[in-house]
Amino acid sequence: MAQQAKRFGGMVSSMDLDERHVYGCSDGKVLVWEKSSMEHLHTWEGLGRGLRITVDEDCIYCTSLYHFTVVDKRTYEPVHEAQFGSDTSSDLGHPINDDRFIYFPIRNGTVVAIDKRDYTQVQYLREHEGTVWGMDQSADYLYTGSVDKSIRVWSKASLTPVARLDGHRGNVQRIHVSGPYLVSGATDLSVIIWERGSGEQVHRIRNAHRRAINGLASWGGRLLTSSMAEHRVRVWEMVTGQLVKEMEMTLAEGAQPRVDGDTVYIAFRDQPGVSAFPAEAIFR
């Protein structure tokens, strides 16, 4: 399987994709690769520690310890910078974006929503009682998971909470939207598959891993879970919650696997760059 991968750059701590490129963070740098060839195209440096990214057609949106930076993808020049807090108590979490907003958590339970049309327009989503670690989205909703052990569902239209999902007994660290399902992984070592429409639990996979769960991804009706500390990846049937396969892999803690069509992009904890695999090699 490793022979099918193409690796470039340093250890990657955050990753995102657009139509043609793969973007990865490594040691305060953003690296860019061509998807089709995995050729390294560009490195942009000087972005600071704790860097995490999300991208759209025009920009790279970066968060670090307490800075938010917007980088133009054509010139790799910053077009907006803002500071949130002044120390590690205001550490900014992993960002995601949609057509209207960039979202990222601050280490105090607050989620920030920044308007793409005017970066100075900032809204604060305050509902959790502790730091938000997991976040994902659908077309209409934002999903957040917190150390308060709950998942909150937010309407994107109004940026207000519309539901609360309780079921975990530990910090909710990872959230993943997969078709009609929402998947959550927590420090109670369980993975819960929820029906997004009703909020009902479809399955609870108890002891999905023996150590912290740090990665979730899905393809072809199957769910991938990973634990960096356990050095394991497991694949489950989404509908039944049954274990399909297990692999010895150490995935990077901050860079969840990304599925694009029939390709899976993975950042390993102990290998540089990003690896590209056929999805069937991982999920089947």
XYZ file of N, CA and C in Angstrom:
852
model
N 0.822 -1.209 0.000
C 0.000 0.000 0.000
C 0.856 1.259 0.000
N 1.972 1.251 0.764
C 2.814 2.439 0.872
C 3.416 2.837 -0.467
N 3.627 1.865 -1.369
C 4.202 2.171 -2.674
C 3.256 3.015 -3.524
N 1.977 3.016 -3.187
C 1.004 3.796 -3.952
C 0.976 5.258 -3.513
N 1.676 5.557 -2.414
C 1.640 6.901 -1.873
C 2.749 7.754 -2.455
N 2.484 9.060 -2.531
C 3.483 10.022 -2.984
C 3.627 11.071 -1.893
N 4.832 11.209 -1.333
C 5.033 12.064 -0.167
C 6.008 13.195 -0.482
N 5.680 14.377 0.015
C 6.547 15.538 -0.185
C 6.457 16.424 1.045
N 7.539 17.140 1.378
C 7.507 18.136 2.429
C 7.773 17.570 3.805
N 7.480 18.394 4.855
C 7.704 17.989 6.228
C 6.472 17.337 6.831
N 6.504 17.122 8.157
C 5.370 16.527 8.847
C 4.177 17.474 8.788
N 3.027 16.970 8.389
C 1.849 17.802 8.144
C 0.910 17.732 9.345
N 0.516 18.905 9.850
C -0.347 18.976 11.021
C -1.773 19.406 10.697
N -2.025 19.869 9.484
C -3.360 20.276 9.055
C -3.399 20.195 7.537
N -4.562 19.855 6.977
C -4.629 19.599 5.538
C -6.009 19.990 5.019
N -6.039 20.475 3.765
C -7.303 20.729 3.078
C -7.092 20.582 1.579
N -8.200 20.540 0.835
C -8.172 20.307 -0.603
C -9.019 21.337 -1.320
N -8.654 21.644 -2.566
C -9.590 22.294 -3.472
C -9.674 21.448 -4.733
N -10.185 21.992 -5.805
C -10.423 21.188 -6.999
C -9.148 20.623 -7.600
N -8.046 21.350 -7.520
C -6.806 20.923 -8.186
C -5.645 20.662 -7.249
N -5.722 21.130 -6.002
C -4.538 21.124 -5.159
C -4.798 20.523 -3.781
N -3.689 20.095 -3.164
C -3.662 19.666 -1.769
C -2.836 20.687 -0.998
N -3.343 21.102 0.164
C -2.657 22.082 1.001
C -2.359 21.441 2.351
N -1.141 21.625 2.830
C -0.777 21.079 4.127
C 0.047 22.060 4.933
N -0.108 22.036 6.269
C 0.688 22.871 7.166
C 1.821 22.056 7.753
N 2.995 22.658 7.825
C 4.146 21.988 8.413
C 5.106 23.030 8.963
N 5.297 23.038 10.297
C 6.268 23.932 10.938
C 6.068 25.395 10.550
N 4.834 25.869 10.620
C 4.556 27.266 10.318
C 4.544 27.614 8.846
N 4.555 26.590 7.979
C 4.536 26.796 6.537
C 3.278 26.176 5.941
N 2.842 26.726 4.811
C 1.792 26.098 4.009
C 2.444 25.555 2.745
N 2.263 24.260 2.499
C 2.803 23.619 1.308
C 1.659 23.294 0.362
N 1.908 23.439 -0.928
C 0.888 23.214 -1.943
C 1.387 22.161 -2.928
N 0.534 21.155 -3.219
C 0.859 20.109 -4.179
C -0.218 20.015 -5.249
N 0.171 19.634 -6.432
C -0.772 19.342 -7.513
C -1.418 17.987 -7.241
N -2.752 17.920 -7.295
C -3.436 16.665 -6.984
C -3.060 15.539 -7.933
N -3.075 15.817 -9.227
C -2.913 14.743 -10.215
C -1.534 14.100 -10.154
N -0.503 14.904 -9.905
C 0.868 14.386 -9.893
C 1.482 14.359 -8.499
N 0.863 15.054 -7.532
C 1.416 15.288 -6.193
C 2.760 16.002 -6.258
N 2.970 16.766 -7.323
C 4.179 17.580 -7.448
C 4.081 18.769 -6.503
N 5.182 19.046 -5.789
C 5.226 20.184 -4.891
C 5.318 21.465 -5.708
N 4.365 22.394 -5.484
C 4.288 23.616 -6.291
C 4.778 24.860 -5.548
N 4.510 24.919 -4.249
C 4.804 26.180 -3.555
C 4.890 25.936 -2.050
N 5.709 26.752 -1.397
C 5.765 26.787 0.063
C 5.670 28.232 0.519
N 4.757 28.500 1.420
C 4.588 29.849 1.964
C 4.931 29.791 3.450
N 5.902 30.626 3.881
C 6.460 30.522 5.227
C 6.083 31.720 6.092
N 6.423 31.604 7.368
C 6.298 32.719 8.295
C 4.935 32.898 8.916
N 4.191 31.805 9.103
C 2.821 31.919 9.608
C 2.682 31.588 11.090
N 3.760 31.221 11.747
C 3.700 31.027 13.190
C 3.365 29.613 13.613
N 3.386 29.422 14.948
C 3.166 28.107 15.522
C 1.677 27.759 15.593
N 1.407 26.450 15.655
C 0.032 25.998 15.812
C -0.831 26.248 14.595
N -0.235 26.250 13.417
C -0.940 26.635 12.204
C -1.944 25.575 11.774
N -3.152 26.034 11.382
C -4.191 25.186 10.829
C -4.846 25.946 9.684
N -5.379 25.212 8.682
C -5.884 25.895 7.494
C -7.198 25.309 7.012
N -7.926 26.142 6.243
C -9.030 25.721 5.398
C -8.953 26.577 4.133
N -9.421 26.068 2.993
C -9.272 26.790 1.729
C -10.597 26.843 0.980
N -10.726 27.850 0.120
C -11.800 27.873 -0.880
C -11.177 28.208 -2.229
N -11.951 28.624 -3.197
C -11.426 28.877 -4.541
C -10.408 30.005 -4.569
N -10.534 30.961 -3.670
C -9.724 32.167 -3.746
C -8.665 32.311 -2.663
N -8.927 31.762 -1.484
C -8.082 32.092 -0.335
C -7.722 30.871 0.501
N -6.645 31.033 1.265
C -6.271 30.120 2.329
C -6.540 30.847 3.644
N -7.341 30.245 4.509
C -7.683 30.849 5.796
C -6.892 30.123 6.879
N -6.087 30.871 7.623
C -5.141 30.280 8.563
C -5.467 30.715 9.985
N -5.417 29.770 10.921
C -5.452 30.102 12.340
C -4.161 29.603 12.977
N -3.709 30.327 13.997
C -2.529 29.905 14.747
C -2.830 30.106 16.224
N -1.838 30.355 17.045
C -2.081 30.436 18.483
C -3.179 31.436 18.827
N -3.113 32.639 18.284
C -4.215 33.582 18.486
C -4.351 34.553 17.314
N -3.876 34.145 16.135
C -3.996 34.991 14.954
C -4.839 34.307 13.875
N -5.580 35.113 13.152
C -6.334 34.685 11.978
C -5.784 35.432 10.775
N -5.414 34.713 9.719
C -4.805 35.316 8.541
C -5.485 34.786 7.285
N -5.768 35.687 6.350
C -6.323 35.314 5.051
C -5.234 35.526 4.003
N -4.937 34.488 3.223
C -3.892 34.540 2.211
C -4.519 34.373 0.827
N -4.189 35.265 -0.095
C -4.656 35.167 -1.480
C -3.941 34.009 -2.169
N -4.683 33.084 -2.760
C -4.076 31.896 -3.381
C -3.331 32.202 -4.669
N -3.607 33.334 -5.293
C -2.908 33.679 -6.537
C -1.534 34.274 -6.261
N -1.434 35.065 -5.199
C -0.188 35.773 -4.917
C 0.534 35.244 -3.672
N -0.166 34.470 -2.850
C 0.347 34.003 -1.562
C 0.730 35.173 -0.653
N -0.003 36.270 -0.810
C 0.177 37.430 0.051
C -1.007 37.536 1.015
N -0.752 37.925 2.269
C -1.864 38.110 3.208
C -2.721 39.304 2.818
N -4.029 39.134 2.877
C -4.958 40.226 2.559
C -5.734 40.679 3.796
N -5.637 39.904 4.874
C -6.297 40.311 6.122
C -5.655 39.560 7.272
N -5.460 40.278 8.387
C -4.941 39.663 9.596
C -5.688 40.218 10.792
N -5.972 39.353 11.757
C -6.654 39.781 12.976
C -6.144 38.957 14.145
N -6.229 39.547 15.343
C -5.772 38.864 16.542
C -6.956 38.631 17.468
N -7.035 37.412 18.014
C -8.074 37.060 18.964
C -7.385 36.622 20.256
N -7.376 37.488 21.243
C -6.668 37.191 22.472
C -5.183 37.484 22.334
N -4.424 37.090 23.371
C -3.009 37.437 23.374
C -2.106 36.351 23.931
N -2.663 35.199 24.312
C -1.832 34.132 24.855
C -2.467 32.792 24.522
N -1.862 31.714 25.049
C -2.329 30.377 24.687
C -3.721 30.062 25.214
N -4.241 30.870 26.148
C -5.610 30.654 26.603
C -6.613 30.992 25.505
N -6.156 31.697 24.456
C -7.025 32.017 23.330
C -6.558 31.308 22.057
N -5.940 30.138 22.223
C -5.512 29.316 21.095
C -6.681 29.101 20.136
N -6.450 29.340 18.851
C -7.506 29.181 17.851
C -7.480 27.771 17.285
N -8.659 27.157 17.162
C -8.761 25.787 16.676
C -8.818 25.709 15.165
N -9.054 24.494 14.677
C -9.045 24.224 13.240
C -10.226 24.918 12.558
N -9.977 25.677 11.467
C -11.064 26.383 10.786
C -11.727 25.527 9.712
N -12.971 25.827 9.410
C -13.663 25.317 8.228
C -14.383 26.497 7.591
N -14.821 26.349 6.343
C -15.498 27.466 5.700
C -16.598 26.978 4.770
N -17.539 27.869 4.465
C -18.563 27.611 3.459
C -18.641 28.820 2.542
N -19.705 28.978 1.801
C -19.804 30.084 0.850
C -19.841 31.451 1.531
N -20.274 31.487 2.776
C -20.491 32.771 3.448
C -19.501 33.052 4.578
N -19.153 32.022 5.366
C -18.397 32.267 6.582
C -17.155 31.388 6.694
N -16.206 31.849 7.518
C -15.133 31.021 8.043
C -15.450 30.818 9.518
N -15.377 29.558 9.972
C -15.668 29.230 11.366
C -14.417 28.646 12.025
N -14.162 29.061 13.260
C -13.117 28.400 14.043
C -13.386 28.617 15.529
N -12.976 27.662 16.371
C -13.180 27.811 17.815
C -12.010 28.524 18.480
N -12.310 29.191 19.589
C -11.306 29.752 20.479
C -11.304 28.888 21.742
N -10.146 28.743 22.366
C -10.025 27.841 23.502
C -10.753 28.395 24.740
N -12.051 28.510 24.639
C -12.849 28.888 25.814
C -14.317 28.535 25.628
N -14.626 27.793 24.555
C -16.010 27.423 24.297
C -16.686 28.255 23.239
N -16.024 29.313 22.773
C -16.601 30.195 21.767
C -16.217 29.753 20.361
N -17.171 29.821 19.441
C -16.906 29.603 18.021
C -17.054 30.936 17.304
N -16.064 31.268 16.482
C -16.057 32.526 15.741
C -16.573 32.279 14.329
N -17.437 33.162 13.835
C -17.909 33.130 12.448
C -17.552 34.467 11.806
N -16.694 34.428 10.779
C -16.232 35.645 10.105
C -16.837 35.695 8.711
N -17.439 36.816 8.386
C -18.100 37.000 7.095
C -17.053 37.168 5.998
N -17.119 36.348 4.952
C -16.153 36.443 3.855
C -16.290 37.740 3.059
N -17.466 38.345 3.074
C -17.659 39.580 2.312
C -17.027 40.780 3.012
N -16.838 40.662 4.333
C -16.228 41.737 5.113
C -15.607 41.086 6.350
N -14.290 40.898 6.323
C -13.616 40.164 7.391
C -13.710 40.847 8.745
N -14.120 42.107 8.769
C -14.266 42.786 10.055
C -15.603 42.459 10.718
N -16.496 41.812 9.974
C -17.789 41.415 10.536
C -17.643 40.047 11.205
N -17.615 40.056 12.520
C -17.343 38.850 13.305
C -18.511 38.589 14.244
N -18.974 37.329 14.260
C -20.001 36.912 15.210
C -19.447 35.798 16.091
N -19.915 35.763 17.339
C -19.440 34.783 18.302
C -20.585 33.848 18.681
N -20.338 32.559 18.523
C -21.338 31.542 18.829
C -21.008 30.963 20.198
N -21.767 31.404 21.211
C -21.491 31.016 22.591
C -22.618 30.121 23.104
N -22.331 28.864 23.220
C -23.319 27.925 23.739
C -22.658 26.812 24.553
N -21.460 26.405 24.120
C -20.750 25.343 24.836
C -20.183 25.862 26.157
N -19.966 24.934 27.080
C -19.417 25.268 28.387
C -17.941 24.897 28.491
N -17.301 24.655 27.372
C -15.881 24.327 27.356
C -15.364 24.359 25.936
N -14.070 24.155 25.783
C -13.406 24.264 24.486
C -14.031 23.339 23.447
N -14.207 23.854 22.242
C -14.704 23.073 21.109
C -13.515 22.430 20.404
N -13.530 21.095 20.269
C -12.454 20.372 19.599
C -12.887 19.834 18.251
N -14.134 19.428 18.112
C -14.608 18.835 16.856
C -15.595 19.744 16.153
N -15.488 19.806 14.814
C -16.389 20.671 14.070
C -16.500 20.173 12.636
N -17.723 20.163 12.102
C -17.950 19.849 10.701
C -19.246 20.519 10.286
N -19.629 20.365 9.019
C -20.787 21.086 8.516
C -21.499 20.296 7.437
N -22.778 20.634 7.256
C -23.556 20.228 6.092
C -23.945 21.512 5.371
N -24.804 21.412 4.377
C -25.189 22.613 3.633
C -25.873 23.644 4.527
N -26.672 23.184 5.485
C -27.491 24.102 6.281
C -27.090 24.224 7.743
N -26.235 23.304 8.213
C -25.950 23.277 9.642
C -24.453 23.169 9.936
N -24.080 23.752 11.056
C -22.745 23.616 11.613
C -22.853 22.736 12.852
N -21.923 21.777 12.990
C -21.934 20.843 14.118
C -20.652 21.034 14.921
N -20.785 21.175 16.237
C -19.625 21.397 17.089
C -19.653 20.429 18.274
N -18.475 19.902 18.630
C -18.357 19.006 19.768
C -17.358 19.561 20.766
N -17.641 19.409 22.049
C -16.895 20.148 23.075
C -16.470 19.262 24.240
N -15.588 19.841 25.079
C -15.205 19.173 26.318
C -16.359 19.127 27.310
N -17.458 19.829 27.029
C -18.643 19.703 27.891
C -19.443 18.442 27.569
N -18.886 17.579 26.677
C -19.420 16.259 26.329
C -20.645 16.312 25.419
N -20.978 17.497 24.940
C -22.169 17.643 24.098
C -21.797 18.010 22.673
N -22.764 17.811 21.783
C -22.684 18.262 20.392
C -23.792 19.289 20.199
N -23.449 20.419 19.604
C -24.453 21.443 19.311
C -24.636 21.542 17.795
N -25.879 21.733 17.402
C -26.232 21.915 15.997
C -26.663 23.359 15.817
N -26.039 24.041 14.850
C -26.293 25.460 14.624
C -26.901 25.666 13.240
N -27.902 26.497 13.151
C -28.428 26.919 11.856
C -27.461 27.902 11.221
N -27.034 27.614 10.007
C -26.152 28.561 9.323
C -26.892 29.833 8.919
N -28.168 29.719 8.677
C -28.939 30.889 8.246
C -29.006 31.951 9.336
N -29.120 31.508 10.583
C -29.281 32.455 11.685
C -28.104 32.471 12.653
N -27.185 31.486 12.502
C -26.067 31.308 13.423
C -26.546 31.181 14.867
N -27.621 30.438 15.027
C -28.174 30.164 16.356
C -28.250 28.658 16.570
N -28.167 28.194 17.838
C -28.253 26.761 18.110
C -29.681 26.262 17.927
N -29.821 25.093 17.307
C -31.154 24.529 17.079
C -31.323 23.162 17.729
N -30.224 22.540 18.165
C -30.337 21.234 18.806
C -29.089 20.960 19.627
N -29.255 20.083 20.601
C -28.141 19.608 21.424
C -28.209 18.083 21.454
N -27.070 17.427 21.196
C -26.996 15.972 21.212
C -26.126 15.541 22.384
N -26.693 14.724 23.267
C -25.976 14.213 24.427
C -25.911 12.697 24.338
N -24.781 12.140 24.677
C -24.614 10.698 24.610
C -23.217 10.255 24.992
N -22.250 11.136 24.809
C -20.878 10.808 25.181
C -20.646 11.065 26.674
N -19.711 10.311 27.238
C -19.332 10.477 28.639
C -17.950 11.108 28.779
N -17.403 11.561 27.664
C -16.107 12.228 27.667
C -16.110 13.373 26.680
N -14.985 14.083 26.628
C -14.855 15.222 25.715
C -15.086 14.778 24.275
N -15.920 15.495 23.546
C -16.149 15.200 22.133
C -15.027 15.865 21.339
N -14.169 15.046 20.723
C -12.971 15.572 20.088
C -13.048 15.619 18.569
N -13.865 14.779 17.949
C -13.954 14.752 16.494
C -15.414 14.662 16.058
N -15.732 15.414 14.997
C -17.068 15.424 14.392
C -16.894 15.208 12.898
N -17.766 14.385 12.301
C -17.676 14.121 10.866
C -19.074 13.935 10.299
N -19.400 14.692 9.250
C -20.673 14.551 8.543
C -20.484 13.598 7.377
N -21.363 12.590 7.283
C -21.305 11.607 6.197
C -22.719 11.326 5.710
N -23.122 11.998 4.634
C -24.465 11.794 4.101
C -25.525 12.077 5.156
N -26.421 11.112 5.423
C -27.476 11.339 6.422
C -27.007 11.190 7.858
N -25.719 10.894 8.049
C -25.206 10.607 9.382
C -24.264 11.696 9.890
N -24.220 11.802 11.207
C -23.208 12.582 11.905
C -22.444 11.603 12.783
N -21.123 11.659 12.721
C -20.290 10.742 13.498
C -19.483 11.564 14.497
N -19.404 11.072 15.731
C -18.630 11.764 16.763
C -17.724 10.777 17.478
N -16.533 11.234 17.823
C -15.581 10.441 18.596
C -15.178 11.208 19.829
N -15.038 10.510 20.967
C -14.821 11.200 22.233
C -13.763 10.501 23.078
N -13.394 11.158 24.177
C -12.403 10.587 25.083
C -12.952 9.418 25.888
N -14.252 9.137 25.793
C -14.786 7.908 26.384
C -14.477 6.698 25.503
N -13.706 6.958 24.399
C -13.226 5.943 23.458
C -14.341 5.334 22.623
N -15.505 5.964 22.651
C -16.607 5.486 21.827
C -16.791 6.377 20.613
N -17.399 5.797 19.592
C -17.829 6.525 18.406
C -19.343 6.371 18.312
N -20.042 7.490 18.154
C -21.495 7.438 17.997
C -21.849 7.868 16.582
N -22.701 7.089 15.930
C -23.246 7.426 14.623
C -24.678 7.902 14.858
N -24.930 9.149 14.494
C -26.229 9.779 14.716
C -26.968 9.927 13.387
N -28.285 9.879 13.421
C -29.116 10.236 12.267
C -29.283 11.758 12.312
N -28.762 12.437 11.293
C -28.708 13.898 11.358
C -30.105 14.527 11.423
N -31.052 13.944 10.690
C -32.382 14.545 10.642
C -33.099 14.537 11.979
N -33.009 13.413 12.686
C -33.742 13.262 13.941
C -32.880 13.480 15.177
N -31.564 13.347 15.024
C -30.683 13.422 16.176
C -30.633 12.145 16.988
N -31.245 11.080 16.473
C -31.253 9.806 17.182
C -29.944 9.058 16.947
N -29.547 8.271 17.949
C -28.363 7.442 17.804
C -28.687 6.221 16.947
N -27.862 6.003 15.914
C -27.992 4.813 15.079
C -27.173 3.671 15.666
N -25.931 3.974 16.029
C -25.044 2.995 16.654
C -24.121 3.705 17.624
N -23.737 3.010 18.651
C -22.634 3.425 19.514
C -21.577 2.332 19.448
N -20.407 2.654 18.929
C -19.300 1.710 18.886
C -18.484 1.923 20.150
N -18.683 1.066 21.127
C -17.965 1.184 22.391
C -16.523 0.687 22.217
N -15.601 1.359 22.874
C -14.190 0.980 22.790
C -13.741 0.825 21.337
N -14.092 1.825 20.536
C -13.668 1.820 19.128
C -12.153 1.782 19.032
N -11.485 2.411 19.997
C -10.028 2.349 20.132
C -9.702 2.280 21.613
N -8.474 1.881 21.919
C -8.035 1.813 23.316
C -7.399 3.118 23.771
N -7.085 3.987 22.807
C -6.503 5.296 23.121
C -7.310 6.366 22.390
N -6.937 7.627 22.559
C -7.712 8.749 22.038
C -7.989 8.641 20.542
N -9.211 8.961 20.149
C -9.629 8.931 18.749
C -9.343 10.295 18.131
N -8.522 10.318 17.080
C -8.144 11.614 16.511
C -8.449 11.752 15.020
N -9.126 10.777 14.417
C -9.437 10.902 12.995
C -10.715 10.182 12.623
N -11.540 10.825 11.775
C -12.755 10.230 11.241
C -12.831 10.561 9.754
N -13.238 9.583 8.942
C -13.451 9.807 7.511
C -14.402 8.724 7.020
N -14.995 8.926 5.842
C -15.930 7.932 5.325
C -15.870 7.873 3.808
N -16.236 6.695 3.285
C -16.288 6.467 1.836
C -17.043 5.172 1.595
N -17.925 5.178 0.605
C -18.609 3.969 0.183
C -19.402 3.283 1.270
N -20.020 4.057 2.160
C -20.813 3.473 3.229
C -20.004 2.933 4.388
N -18.720 3.238 4.412
C -17.865 2.775 5.498
C -17.212 3.940 6.233
N -16.919 3.709 7.495
C -16.364 4.726 8.379
C -14.950 4.342 8.790
N -14.033 5.294 8.692
C -12.671 5.112 9.175
C -12.510 5.852 10.486
N -11.930 5.183 11.480
C -11.546 5.826 12.728
C -10.056 5.587 12.947
N -9.394 6.543 13.558
C -7.958 6.382 13.796
C -7.599 6.853 15.194
N -6.543 6.256 15.723
C -5.981 6.657 17.008
C -4.473 6.737 16.846
N -3.941 7.953 16.925
C -2.498 8.134 16.783
C -1.757 7.421 17.906
N -2.272 7.526 19.135
C -1.593 6.932 20.278
C -1.613 5.408 20.232
N -2.651 4.843 19.621
C -2.766 3.391 19.512
C -2.078 2.852 18.261
N -1.721 3.774 17.341
C -1.087 3.401 16.074
C -2.001 2.493 15.252
N -3.304 2.797 15.263
C -4.271 1.935 14.587
C -5.277 2.755 13.796
N -5.685 2.172 12.665
C -6.827 2.646 11.887
C -7.811 1.490 11.801
N -9.083 1.770 12.023
C -10.112 0.747 11.894
C -11.188 1.231 10.929
N -11.767 0.301 10.206
C -12.825 0.595 9.238
C -14.073 -0.171 9.647
N -15.215 0.526 9.651
C -16.483 -0.017 10.124
C -17.554 0.150 9.053
N -18.538 -0.749 9.060
C -19.742 -0.539 8.256
C -20.573 0.544 8.918
N -20.930 1.580 8.151
C -21.662 2.691 8.727
C -23.059 2.262 9.195
N -23.740 1.427 8.425
C -25.126 1.068 8.734
C -25.218 0.125 9.925
N -24.279 -0.820 10.023
C -24.354 -1.825 11.086
C -23.418 -1.562 12.252
N -22.396 -0.743 12.044
C -21.412 -0.510 13.072
C -20.458 -1.668 13.286
N -20.408 -2.590 12.321
C -19.542 -3.758 12.436
C -18.128 -3.448 11.941
N -17.126 -4.008 12.637
C -15.738 -3.822 12.244
C -15.448 -4.604 10.974
N -14.823 -3.940 9.995
C -14.492 -4.543 8.710
C -13.019 -4.936 8.644
N -12.140 -4.007 9.061
C -10.704 -4.268 8.982
C -9.966 -3.365 9.949
N -8.729 -3.743 10.212
C -7.860 -2.977 11.092
C -6.479 -2.912 10.468
N -5.838 -1.731 10.543
C -4.520 -1.545 9.964
C -3.616 -0.845 10.969
N -2.353 -1.184 10.942
C -1.379 -0.514 11.792
C -0.894 0.732 11.068
N -1.373 1.888 11.483
C -1.020 3.176 10.894
C -1.002 4.215 11.998
N -0.094 5.176 11.904
C -0.043 6.271 12.863
C -0.327 7.568 12.110
N -1.588 7.985 12.123
C -1.984 9.190 11.413
C -1.703 10.424 12.258
N -1.383 11.532 11.601
C -1.132 12.790 12.304
C -2.369 13.211 13.084
N -2.160 13.726 14.275
C -3.284 14.034 15.156
C -4.179 15.131 14.604
N -3.600 16.186 14.043
C -4.404 17.329 13.630
C -4.924 17.269 12.211
N -4.335 16.423 11.366
C -4.709 16.385 9.948
C -5.557 15.154 9.681
N -6.874 15.305 9.800
C -7.755 14.174 9.556
C -7.655 13.729 8.097
N -7.853 12.428 7.812
C -7.855 11.968 6.415
C -8.910 12.715 5.610
N -8.592 13.003 4.360
C -9.522 13.700 3.491
C -9.835 12.821 2.282
N -11.119 12.643 2.011
C -11.570 11.821 0.891
C -12.030 12.742 -0.229
N -11.503 12.493 -1.426
C -11.869 13.282 -2.600
C -12.158 12.310 -3.744
N -13.440 12.093 -4.036
C -13.788 11.100 -5.044
C -13.359 9.718 -4.591
N -12.500 9.089 -5.361
C -12.009 7.750 -5.028
C -10.568 7.769 -4.539
N -10.138 8.912 -4.013
C -8.788 9.045 -3.467
C -8.858 9.486 -2.011
N -7.995 8.912 -1.182
C -7.884 9.313 0.217
C -6.513 9.944 0.422
N -6.503 11.132 1.007
C -5.257 11.828 1.321
C -5.012 11.707 2.823
N -3.823 11.222 3.179
C -3.502 10.928 4.572
C -2.170 11.573 4.929
N -2.128 12.195 6.111
C -0.871 12.689 6.681
C -0.500 11.766 7.833
N 0.705 11.193 7.766
C 1.174 10.275 8.794
C 1.962 11.031 9.869
N 1.906 10.518 11.089
C 2.611 11.148 12.202
C 4.124 11.038 12.046
N 4.601 9.952 11.443
C 6.034 9.691 11.395
C 6.611 9.722 9.984
N 5.864 10.309 9.027
C 6.346 10.406 7.659
C 6.052 11.803 7.132
N 6.939 12.364 6.309
C 6.721 13.728 5.814
C 5.649 13.801 4.741
N 5.040 14.981 4.616
C 4.143 15.259 3.517
C 2.796 14.576 3.614
N 2.121 14.486 2.465
C 0.795 13.900 2.347
C 0.879 12.702 1.418
N 0.173 11.630 1.762
C 0.138 10.423 0.944
C -1.224 10.275 0.298
N -1.238 9.866 -0.965
C -2.483 9.668 -1.695
C -2.689 8.185 -1.974
N -3.847 7.653 -1.571
C -4.166 6.242 -1.747
C -5.490 6.094 -2.504
N -5.645 5.045 -3.301
C -6.993 4.705 -3.789
C -7.883 4.404 -2.577
N -9.104 4.917 -2.604
C -10.004 4.730 -1.454
C -10.237 3.247 -1.169
N -10.315 2.431 -2.204
C -10.561 1.012 -1.986
C -9.444 0.355 -1.188
N -8.218 0.858 -1.322
C -7.097 0.277 -0.591
C -7.223 0.499 0.903
N -7.909 1.548 1.293
C -8.086 1.863 2.700
C -9.393 1.301 3.250
N -10.477 1.456 2.505
C -11.801 1.147 3.039
C -12.297 -0.266 2.734
N -11.677 -0.956 1.768
C -12.177 -2.293 1.409
C -11.271 -3.400 1.940
